[in-house]
Amino acid sequence: MSCVNMKNIIKKIALFWATIAPGIFLVGYNIGTGSITTMASAGASYGMTLTWALALSCLFTYVLIIAFSRYTIITGKTALFSFKNNFGRGVTIFILFSLLISEIVSCMGVMGVVAQVIQEWSRPITHDGEGVNMIVVAGVICVLLYYIFWQGKQALFEKILSLFVFVMGVCFLATMFIVMPEPASILKGLVPTLPNHPNAFLIVAGMVGTTMGGVLYVVRSILISEKGWHIEDMKLQKRDAAVSVSIMFLLSFAVMACAAGTMFTKGLTVDNAIDMVKLMEPLAGQLAVSMFVAGIVCAGVSSLFPIIVLGPWLISDFLGIDRDLTKRWARVMALATTLCGLVVPVFGGSPVFVMIFSQSLAIISTPLVIALMIILLNKKLLMGKHRATIKDNVLYGITLLFALIVAIVAILGIINY
């Protein structure tokens, strides 16, 4: 193959990757340690029986990503700003704070999981056998993330997230093929059933929350605005959404399969972050564990950075001001969020419970976010000839019903836990 042809191929790949940058951002945010711990807990406790919940949440996520993108492309307005203008400050402030609280709690859990996993994995290579100190690990990651944030450049963010998503995907998929569960159990998991266990409610809510949380769609609206896509880019954004959701499903499925193929078969469960490393090693071998750990670290960092960015973005969206991350208030807010990542490493606690709780919390405000957007999509004054059709509304209604059911399940799960 000539150098010219090779350059053309590389150029086409780079162009394609650039056109799905908003979707990759969502993957980086969505597939974090919250998703990993929740999916691993589901796989370890119930095998592949909850695959249906993952598949449904990804399907509805695609529907909602398209809906929120469509609104921003047609109107040029972002979600929170539109909620405030059309439904008032009160309901919008409630949504804003519920999203911010969920993200702060998630930041605590994510950093705790990453620090614990690195400490456990590094025990054999340290002189005292204690592994790298969790506070040191968390401190280094915090400094790195805040340095990247300080640059305030969207293109840089996208490139770094793309790298972490790529490495994460390779690691999880490679591990899955090493410990793949029986195909029959995978097919059986597509049939909707709920295990007869009190914590099953919380696990299902966490699975859906990490995939289908309302903040994902609010962020999608911001990303579309940042990208500057217009009506002629509608086909492009649909492809971007399809790629994004497909990767979300594949990686989440891979993590669940890793836990199901090792821990579930032995009757082992995931109660702490380090269980994922401790329990897998004798069952899957050092290579599989090392790859899984690398995937967890990449997932953690790729989701932590969007979490840090989200605070200033959401506030700017609400106020209708430029999303300038170099402003002093944005940097102070980002620093405060970053420092929250030190809570679990410094003060202790169970990061897995924190993660599952935060994902369940995220889904509670989701029905409200969806309902408000459905109303906006049906306003002729805003959408003109592009307003929702009967077919669209039927699909949106089913999606909203699913979100409501899962929100109720989340509340029951938290109470039972």
JSON list of C-alpha atoms in Angstrom, two decimals, residues 25-196:
[
{"chain": "A", "resi": 25, "resn": "PHE", "atom": "CA", "xyz": [-17.35, 12.16, 25.42]},
{"chain": "A", "resi": 26, "resn": "LEU", "atom": "CA", "xyz": [-20.59, 10.52, 26.59]},
{"chain": "A", "resi": 27, "resn": "VAL", "atom": "CA", "xyz": [-18.93, 7.08, 26.59]},
{"chain": "A", "resi": 28, "resn": "GLY", "atom": "CA", "xyz": [-16.01, 8.41, 28.63]},
{"chain": "A", "resi": 29, "resn": "TYR", "atom": "CA", "xyz": [-18.44, 9.89, 31.14]},
{"chain": "A", "resi": 30, "resn": "ASN", "atom": "CA", "xyz": [-20.91, 7.01, 31.12]},
{"chain": "A", "resi": 31, "resn": "ILE", "atom": "CA", "xyz": [-18.53, 4.04, 31.40]},
{"chain": "A", "resi": 32, "resn": "GLY", "atom": "CA", "xyz": [-16.77, 4.93, 34.60]},
{"chain": "A", "resi": 33, "resn": "THR", "atom": "CA", "xyz": [-16.14, 3.02, 37.77]},
{"chain": "A", "resi": 34, "resn": "GLY", "atom": "CA", "xyz": [-19.79, 3.56, 38.69]},
{"chain": "A", "resi": 35, "resn": "SER", "atom": "CA", "xyz": [-20.83, 1.58, 35.66]},
{"chain": "A", "resi": 36, "resn": "ILE", "atom": "CA", "xyz": [-18.08, -0.98, 36.24]},
{"chain": "A", "resi": 37, "resn": "THR", "atom": "CA", "xyz": [-18.87, -1.61, 39.91]},
{"chain": "A", "resi": 38, "resn": "THR", "atom": "CA", "xyz": [-22.61, -1.78, 39.23]},
{"chain": "A", "resi": 39, "resn": "MET", "atom": "CA", "xyz": [-22.22, -4.12, 36.25]},
{"chain": "A", "resi": 40, "resn": "ALA", "atom": "CA", "xyz": [-19.65, -6.24, 38.11]},
{"chain": "A", "resi": 41, "resn": "SER", "atom": "CA", "xyz": [-21.98, -6.47, 41.12]},
{"chain": "A", "resi": 42, "resn": "ALA", "atom": "CA", "xyz": [-24.82, -7.53, 38.82]},
{"chain": "A", "resi": 43, "resn": "GLY", "atom": "CA", "xyz": [-22.67, -10.14, 37.04]},
{"chain": "A", "resi": 44, "resn": "ALA", "atom": "CA", "xyz": [-21.20, -11.54, 40.25]},
{"chain": "A", "resi": 45, "resn": "SER", "atom": "CA", "xyz": [-24.54, -11.72, 42.08]},
{"chain": "A", "resi": 46, "resn": "TYR", "atom": "CA", "xyz": [-26.92, -12.71, 39.30]},
{"chain": "A", "resi": 47, "resn": "GLY", "atom": "CA", "xyz": [-24.80, -13.87, 36.34]},
{"chain": "A", "resi": 48, "resn": "MET", "atom": "CA", "xyz": [-26.16, -12.63, 33.01]},
{"chain": "A", "resi": 49, "resn": "THR", "atom": "CA", "xyz": [-29.82, -12.61, 34.13]},
{"chain": "A", "resi": 50, "resn": "LEU", "atom": "CA", "xyz": [-29.97, -8.78, 34.09]},
{"chain": "A", "resi": 51, "resn": "THR", "atom": "CA", "xyz": [-28.69, -8.35, 30.53]},
{"chain": "A", "resi": 52, "resn": "TRP", "atom": "CA", "xyz": [-32.22, -7.29, 29.56]},
{"chain": "A", "resi": 53, "resn": "ALA", "atom": "CA", "xyz": [-32.04, -4.26, 31.88]},
{"chain": "A", "resi": 54, "resn": "LEU", "atom": "CA", "xyz": [-28.78, -3.14, 30.25]},
{"chain": "A", "resi": 55, "resn": "ALA", "atom": "CA", "xyz": [-30.16, -3.66, 26.73]},
{"chain": "A", "resi": 56, "resn": "LEU", "atom": "CA", "xyz": [-33.38, -1.75, 27.44]},
{"chain": "A", "resi": 57, "resn": "SER", "atom": "CA", "xyz": [-31.59, 1.15, 29.13]},
{"chain": "A", "resi": 58, "resn": "CYS", "atom": "CA", "xyz": [-29.19, 1.46, 26.16]},
{"chain": "A", "resi": 59, "resn": "LEU", "atom": "CA", "xyz": [-32.10, 1.38, 23.69]},
{"chain": "A", "resi": 60, "resn": "PHE", "atom": "CA", "xyz": [-33.97, 4.12, 25.55]},
{"chain": "A", "resi": 61, "resn": "THR", "atom": "CA", "xyz": [-30.74, 6.08, 25.97]},
{"chain": "A", "resi": 62, "resn": "TYR", "atom": "CA", "xyz": [-30.40, 6.15, 22.19]},
{"chain": "A", "resi": 63, "resn": "VAL", "atom": "CA", "xyz": [-33.96, 7.45, 21.85]},
{"chain": "A", "resi": 64, "resn": "LEU", "atom": "CA", "xyz": [-33.31, 10.22, 24.37]},
{"chain": "A", "resi": 65, "resn": "ILE", "atom": "CA", "xyz": [-29.91, 11.21, 22.99]},
{"chain": "A", "resi": 66, "resn": "ILE", "atom": "CA", "xyz": [-31.56, 11.71, 19.60]},
{"chain": "A", "resi": 67, "resn": "ALA", "atom": "CA", "xyz": [-34.45, 13.66, 21.16]},
{"chain": "A", "resi": 68, "resn": "PHE", "atom": "CA", "xyz": [-32.26, 16.09, 23.13]},
{"chain": "A", "resi": 69, "resn": "SER", "atom": "CA", "xyz": [-29.91, 16.53, 20.17]},
{"chain": "A", "resi": 70, "resn": "ARG", "atom": "CA", "xyz": [-32.85, 17.22, 17.88]},
{"chain": "A", "resi": 71, "resn": "TYR", "atom": "CA", "xyz": [-34.17, 19.92, 20.19]},
{"chain": "A", "resi": 72, "resn": "THR", "atom": "CA", "xyz": [-30.83, 21.74, 20.43]},
{"chain": "A", "resi": 73, "resn": "ILE", "atom": "CA", "xyz": [-30.14, 21.45, 16.69]},
{"chain": "A", "resi": 74, "resn": "ILE", "atom": "CA", "xyz": [-33.56, 22.89, 15.76]},
{"chain": "A", "resi": 75, "resn": "THR", "atom": "CA", "xyz": [-33.82, 25.63, 18.41]},
{"chain": "A", "resi": 76, "resn": "GLY", "atom": "CA", "xyz": [-30.16, 26.38, 19.07]},
{"chain": "A", "resi": 77, "resn": "LYS", "atom": "CA", "xyz": [-30.96, 26.26, 22.81]},
{"chain": "A", "resi": 78, "resn": "THR", "atom": "CA", "xyz": [-29.61, 23.92, 25.49]},
{"chain": "A", "resi": 79, "resn": "ALA", "atom": "CA", "xyz": [-31.76, 21.86, 27.86]},
{"chain": "A", "resi": 80, "resn": "LEU", "atom": "CA", "xyz": [-31.40, 23.56, 31.26]},
{"chain": "A", "resi": 81, "resn": "PHE", "atom": "CA", "xyz": [-31.64, 27.04, 29.78]},
{"chain": "A", "resi": 82, "resn": "SER", "atom": "CA", "xyz": [-34.84, 26.03, 27.98]},
{"chain": "A", "resi": 83, "resn": "PHE", "atom": "CA", "xyz": [-36.28, 24.41, 31.12]},
{"chain": "A", "resi": 84, "resn": "LYS", "atom": "CA", "xyz": [-35.74, 27.67, 33.02]},
{"chain": "A", "resi": 85, "resn": "ASN", "atom": "CA", "xyz": [-37.33, 29.82, 30.29]},
{"chain": "A", "resi": 86, "resn": "ASN", "atom": "CA", "xyz": [-40.33, 27.55, 29.74]},
{"chain": "A", "resi": 87, "resn": "PHE", "atom": "CA", "xyz": [-41.04, 26.01, 33.16]},
{"chain": "A", "resi": 88, "resn": "GLY", "atom": "CA", "xyz": [-39.55, 28.47, 35.65]},
{"chain": "A", "resi": 89, "resn": "ARG", "atom": "CA", "xyz": [-36.48, 28.70, 37.86]},
{"chain": "A", "resi": 90, "resn": "GLY", "atom": "CA", "xyz": [-37.84, 26.53, 40.69]},
{"chain": "A", "resi": 91, "resn": "VAL", "atom": "CA", "xyz": [-38.13, 23.23, 38.82]},
{"chain": "A", "resi": 92, "resn": "THR", "atom": "CA", "xyz": [-34.89, 23.91, 36.93]},
{"chain": "A", "resi": 93, "resn": "ILE", "atom": "CA", "xyz": [-32.95, 24.62, 40.11]},
{"chain": "A", "resi": 94, "resn": "PHE", "atom": "CA", "xyz": [-34.27, 21.34, 41.55]},
{"chain": "A", "resi": 95, "resn": "ILE", "atom": "CA", "xyz": [-32.97, 19.47, 38.48]},
{"chain": "A", "resi": 96, "resn": "LEU", "atom": "CA", "xyz": [-29.66, 21.36, 38.56]},
{"chain": "A", "resi": 97, "resn": "PHE", "atom": "CA", "xyz": [-28.96, 20.56, 42.21]},
{"chain": "A", "resi": 98, "resn": "SER", "atom": "CA", "xyz": [-30.05, 16.93, 41.92]},
{"chain": "A", "resi": 99, "resn": "LEU", "atom": "CA", "xyz": [-27.63, 16.49, 39.02]},
{"chain": "A", "resi": 100, "resn": "LEU", "atom": "CA", "xyz": [-24.78, 18.31, 40.80]},
{"chain": "A", "resi": 101, "resn": "ILE", "atom": "CA", "xyz": [-25.22, 16.33, 44.03]},
{"chain": "A", "resi": 102, "resn": "SER", "atom": "CA", "xyz": [-25.28, 13.06, 42.11]},
{"chain": "A", "resi": 103, "resn": "GLU", "atom": "CA", "xyz": [-22.07, 13.99, 40.29]},
{"chain": "A", "resi": 104, "resn": "ILE", "atom": "CA", "xyz": [-20.24, 15.03, 43.48]},
{"chain": "A", "resi": 105, "resn": "VAL", "atom": "CA", "xyz": [-21.19, 11.76, 45.19]},
{"chain": "A", "resi": 106, "resn": "SER", "atom": "CA", "xyz": [-20.13, 9.91, 42.05]},
{"chain": "A", "resi": 107, "resn": "CYS", "atom": "CA", "xyz": [-16.75, 11.69, 42.09]},
{"chain": "A", "resi": 108, "resn": "MET", "atom": "CA", "xyz": [-16.13, 10.44, 45.64]},
{"chain": "A", "resi": 109, "resn": "GLY", "atom": "CA", "xyz": [-16.97, 6.88, 44.70]},
{"chain": "A", "resi": 110, "resn": "VAL", "atom": "CA", "xyz": [-15.02, 6.87, 41.42]},
{"chain": "A", "resi": 111, "resn": "MET", "atom": "CA", "xyz": [-11.79, 8.02, 43.01]},
{"chain": "A", "resi": 112, "resn": "GLY", "atom": "CA", "xyz": [-12.24, 5.59, 45.89]},
{"chain": "A", "resi": 113, "resn": "VAL", "atom": "CA", "xyz": [-12.66, 2.67, 43.49]},
{"chain": "A", "resi": 114, "resn": "VAL", "atom": "CA", "xyz": [-9.64, 3.62, 41.37]},
{"chain": "A", "resi": 115, "resn": "ALA", "atom": "CA", "xyz": [-7.41, 4.16, 44.41]},
{"chain": "A", "resi": 116, "resn": "GLN", "atom": "CA", "xyz": [-8.44, 0.87, 46.06]},
{"chain": "A", "resi": 117, "resn": "VAL", "atom": "CA", "xyz": [-7.97, -1.13, 42.88]},
{"chain": "A", "resi": 118, "resn": "ILE", "atom": "CA", "xyz": [-4.50, 0.31, 42.19]},
{"chain": "A", "resi": 119, "resn": "GLN", "atom": "CA", "xyz": [-3.47, -0.31, 45.81]},
{"chain": "A", "resi": 120, "resn": "GLU", "atom": "CA", "xyz": [-4.60, -3.93, 45.70]},
{"chain": "A", "resi": 121, "resn": "TRP", "atom": "CA", "xyz": [-3.05, -4.63, 42.29]},
{"chain": "A", "resi": 122, "resn": "SER", "atom": "CA", "xyz": [0.29, -3.08, 43.33]},
{"chain": "A", "resi": 123, "resn": "ARG", "atom": "CA", "xyz": [0.73, -5.10, 46.56]},
{"chain": "A", "resi": 124, "resn": "PRO", "atom": "CA", "xyz": [3.02, -7.74, 45.00]},
{"chain": "A", "resi": 125, "resn": "ILE", "atom": "CA", "xyz": [5.37, -5.11, 43.56]},
{"chain": "A", "resi": 126, "resn": "THR", "atom": "CA", "xyz": [5.87, -3.03, 46.74]},
{"chain": "A", "resi": 127, "resn": "HIS", "atom": "CA", "xyz": [8.47, -3.89, 49.40]},
{"chain": "A", "resi": 128, "resn": "ASP", "atom": "CA", "xyz": [6.06, -3.89, 52.34]},
{"chain": "A", "resi": 129, "resn": "GLY", "atom": "CA", "xyz": [3.28, -5.65, 50.44]},
{"chain": "A", "resi": 130, "resn": "GLU", "atom": "CA", "xyz": [0.86, -2.85, 51.28]},
{"chain": "A", "resi": 131, "resn": "GLY", "atom": "CA", "xyz": [0.62, -1.47, 47.76]},
{"chain": "A", "resi": 132, "resn": "VAL", "atom": "CA", "xyz": [0.69, 2.18, 46.73]},
{"chain": "A", "resi": 133, "resn": "ASN", "atom": "CA", "xyz": [-1.02, 4.38, 49.31]},
{"chain": "A", "resi": 134, "resn": "MET", "atom": "CA", "xyz": [-4.59, 5.29, 48.31]},
{"chain": "A", "resi": 135, "resn": "ILE", "atom": "CA", "xyz": [-4.14, 8.94, 49.25]},
{"chain": "A", "resi": 136, "resn": "VAL", "atom": "CA", "xyz": [-1.04, 9.19, 47.05]},
{"chain": "A", "resi": 137, "resn": "VAL", "atom": "CA", "xyz": [-2.88, 7.59, 44.12]},
{"chain": "A", "resi": 138, "resn": "ALA", "atom": "CA", "xyz": [-5.88, 9.89, 44.52]},
{"chain": "A", "resi": 139, "resn": "GLY", "atom": "CA", "xyz": [-3.65, 12.95, 44.95]},
{"chain": "A", "resi": 140, "resn": "VAL", "atom": "CA", "xyz": [-1.70, 12.25, 41.76]},
{"chain": "A", "resi": 141, "resn": "ILE", "atom": "CA", "xyz": [-4.89, 11.71, 39.75]},
{"chain": "A", "resi": 142, "resn": "CYS", "atom": "CA", "xyz": [-6.46, 14.90, 41.15]},
{"chain": "A", "resi": 143, "resn": "VAL", "atom": "CA", "xyz": [-3.42, 16.97, 40.16]},
{"chain": "A", "resi": 144, "resn": "LEU", "atom": "CA", "xyz": [-3.38, 15.46, 36.67]},
{"chain": "A", "resi": 145, "resn": "LEU", "atom": "CA", "xyz": [-7.10, 16.02, 36.09]},
{"chain": "A", "resi": 146, "resn": "TYR", "atom": "CA", "xyz": [-7.04, 19.60, 37.35]},
{"chain": "A", "resi": 147, "resn": "TYR", "atom": "CA", "xyz": [-4.01, 20.41, 35.20]},
{"chain": "A", "resi": 148, "resn": "ILE", "atom": "CA", "xyz": [-5.91, 19.20, 32.10]},
{"chain": "A", "resi": 149, "resn": "PHE", "atom": "CA", "xyz": [-8.97, 21.20, 33.16]},
{"chain": "A", "resi": 150, "resn": "TRP", "atom": "CA", "xyz": [-6.84, 24.33, 33.66]},
{"chain": "A", "resi": 151, "resn": "GLN", "atom": "CA", "xyz": [-6.02, 24.30, 29.94]},
{"chain": "A", "resi": 152, "resn": "GLY", "atom": "CA", "xyz": [-9.71, 24.87, 29.18]},
{"chain": "A", "resi": 153, "resn": "LYS", "atom": "CA", "xyz": [-9.55, 23.51, 25.62]},
{"chain": "A", "resi": 154, "resn": "GLN", "atom": "CA", "xyz": [-12.39, 21.36, 24.26]},
{"chain": "A", "resi": 155, "resn": "ALA", "atom": "CA", "xyz": [-10.21, 19.74, 21.55]},
{"chain": "A", "resi": 156, "resn": "LEU", "atom": "CA", "xyz": [-7.68, 18.62, 24.17]},
{"chain": "A", "resi": 157, "resn": "PHE", "atom": "CA", "xyz": [-10.45, 17.16, 26.34]},
{"chain": "A", "resi": 158, "resn": "GLU", "atom": "CA", "xyz": [-11.79, 15.14, 23.42]},
{"chain": "A", "resi": 159, "resn": "LYS", "atom": "CA", "xyz": [-8.37, 13.73, 22.47]},
{"chain": "A", "resi": 160, "resn": "ILE", "atom": "CA", "xyz": [-7.57, 12.64, 26.03]},
{"chain": "A", "resi": 161, "resn": "LEU", "atom": "CA", "xyz": [-10.99, 11.06, 26.52]},
{"chain": "A", "resi": 162, "resn": "SER", "atom": "CA", "xyz": [-10.69, 9.25, 23.18]},
{"chain": "A", "resi": 163, "resn": "LEU", "atom": "CA", "xyz": [-7.38, 7.72, 24.27]},
{"chain": "A", "resi": 164, "resn": "PHE", "atom": "CA", "xyz": [-8.76, 6.50, 27.60]},
{"chain": "A", "resi": 165, "resn": "VAL", "atom": "CA", "xyz": [-11.93, 5.12, 26.00]},
{"chain": "A", "resi": 166, "resn": "PHE", "atom": "CA", "xyz": [-9.88, 3.21, 23.43]},
{"chain": "A", "resi": 167, "resn": "VAL", "atom": "CA", "xyz": [-7.58, 1.64, 26.04]},
{"chain": "A", "resi": 168, "resn": "MET", "atom": "CA", "xyz": [-10.53, 0.88, 28.32]},
{"chain": "A", "resi": 169, "resn": "GLY", "atom": "CA", "xyz": [-12.38, -0.87, 25.50]},
{"chain": "A", "resi": 170, "resn": "VAL", "atom": "CA", "xyz": [-9.42, -3.03, 24.52]},
{"chain": "A", "resi": 171, "resn": "CYS", "atom": "CA", "xyz": [-8.83, -4.08, 28.13]},
{"chain": "A", "resi": 172, "resn": "PHE", "atom": "CA", "xyz": [-12.43, -5.02, 28.97]},
{"chain": "A", "resi": 173, "resn": "LEU", "atom": "CA", "xyz": [-13.12, -6.83, 25.72]},
{"chain": "A", "resi": 174, "resn": "ALA", "atom": "CA", "xyz": [-9.87, -8.80, 25.94]},
{"chain": "A", "resi": 175, "resn": "THR", "atom": "CA", "xyz": [-10.67, -9.82, 29.53]},
{"chain": "A", "resi": 176, "resn": "MET", "atom": "CA", "xyz": [-14.21, -10.84, 28.55]},
{"chain": "A", "resi": 177, "resn": "PHE", "atom": "CA", "xyz": [-12.98, -13.23, 25.87]},
{"chain": "A", "resi": 178, "resn": "ILE", "atom": "CA", "xyz": [-10.66, -14.86, 28.42]},
{"chain": "A", "resi": 179, "resn": "VAL", "atom": "CA", "xyz": [-13.47, -15.58, 30.92]},
{"chain": "A", "resi": 180, "resn": "MET", "atom": "CA", "xyz": [-16.57, -15.61, 28.65]},
{"chain": "A", "resi": 181, "resn": "PRO", "atom": "CA", "xyz": [-19.64, -17.20, 30.31]},
{"chain": "A", "resi": 182, "resn": "GLU", "atom": "CA", "xyz": [-21.80, -19.82, 28.59]},
{"chain": "A", "resi": 183, "resn": "PRO", "atom": "CA", "xyz": [-23.71, -18.47, 25.54]},
{"chain": "A", "resi": 184, "resn": "ALA", "atom": "CA", "xyz": [-26.93, -20.05, 26.89]},
{"chain": "A", "resi": 185, "resn": "SER", "atom": "CA", "xyz": [-26.76, -17.90, 30.02]},
{"chain": "A", "resi": 186, "resn": "ILE", "atom": "CA", "xyz": [-26.32, -14.77, 27.88]},
{"chain": "A", "resi": 187, "resn": "LEU", "atom": "CA", "xyz": [-29.41, -15.55, 25.80]},
{"chain": "A", "resi": 188, "resn": "LYS", "atom": "CA", "xyz": [-31.40, -16.36, 28.94]},
{"chain": "A", "resi": 189, "resn": "GLY", "atom": "CA", "xyz": [-30.46, -12.97, 30.37]},
{"chain": "A", "resi": 190, "resn": "LEU", "atom": "CA", "xyz": [-32.34, -11.21, 27.57]},
{"chain": "A", "resi": 191, "resn": "VAL", "atom": "CA", "xyz": [-35.64, -12.42, 29.06]},
{"chain": "A", "resi": 192, "resn": "PRO", "atom": "CA", "xyz": [-36.85, -9.83, 31.63]},
{"chain": "A", "resi": 193, "resn": "THR", "atom": "CA", "xyz": [-36.77, -11.35, 35.13]},
{"chain": "A", "resi": 194, "resn": "LEU", "atom": "CA", "xyz": [-35.98, -9.83, 38.52]},
{"chain": "A", "resi": 195, "resn": "PRO", "atom": "CA", "xyz": [-33.96, -12.00, 40.96]},
{"chain": "A", "resi": 196, "resn": "ASN", "atom": "CA", "xyz": [-35.69, -12.74, 44.26]}
]
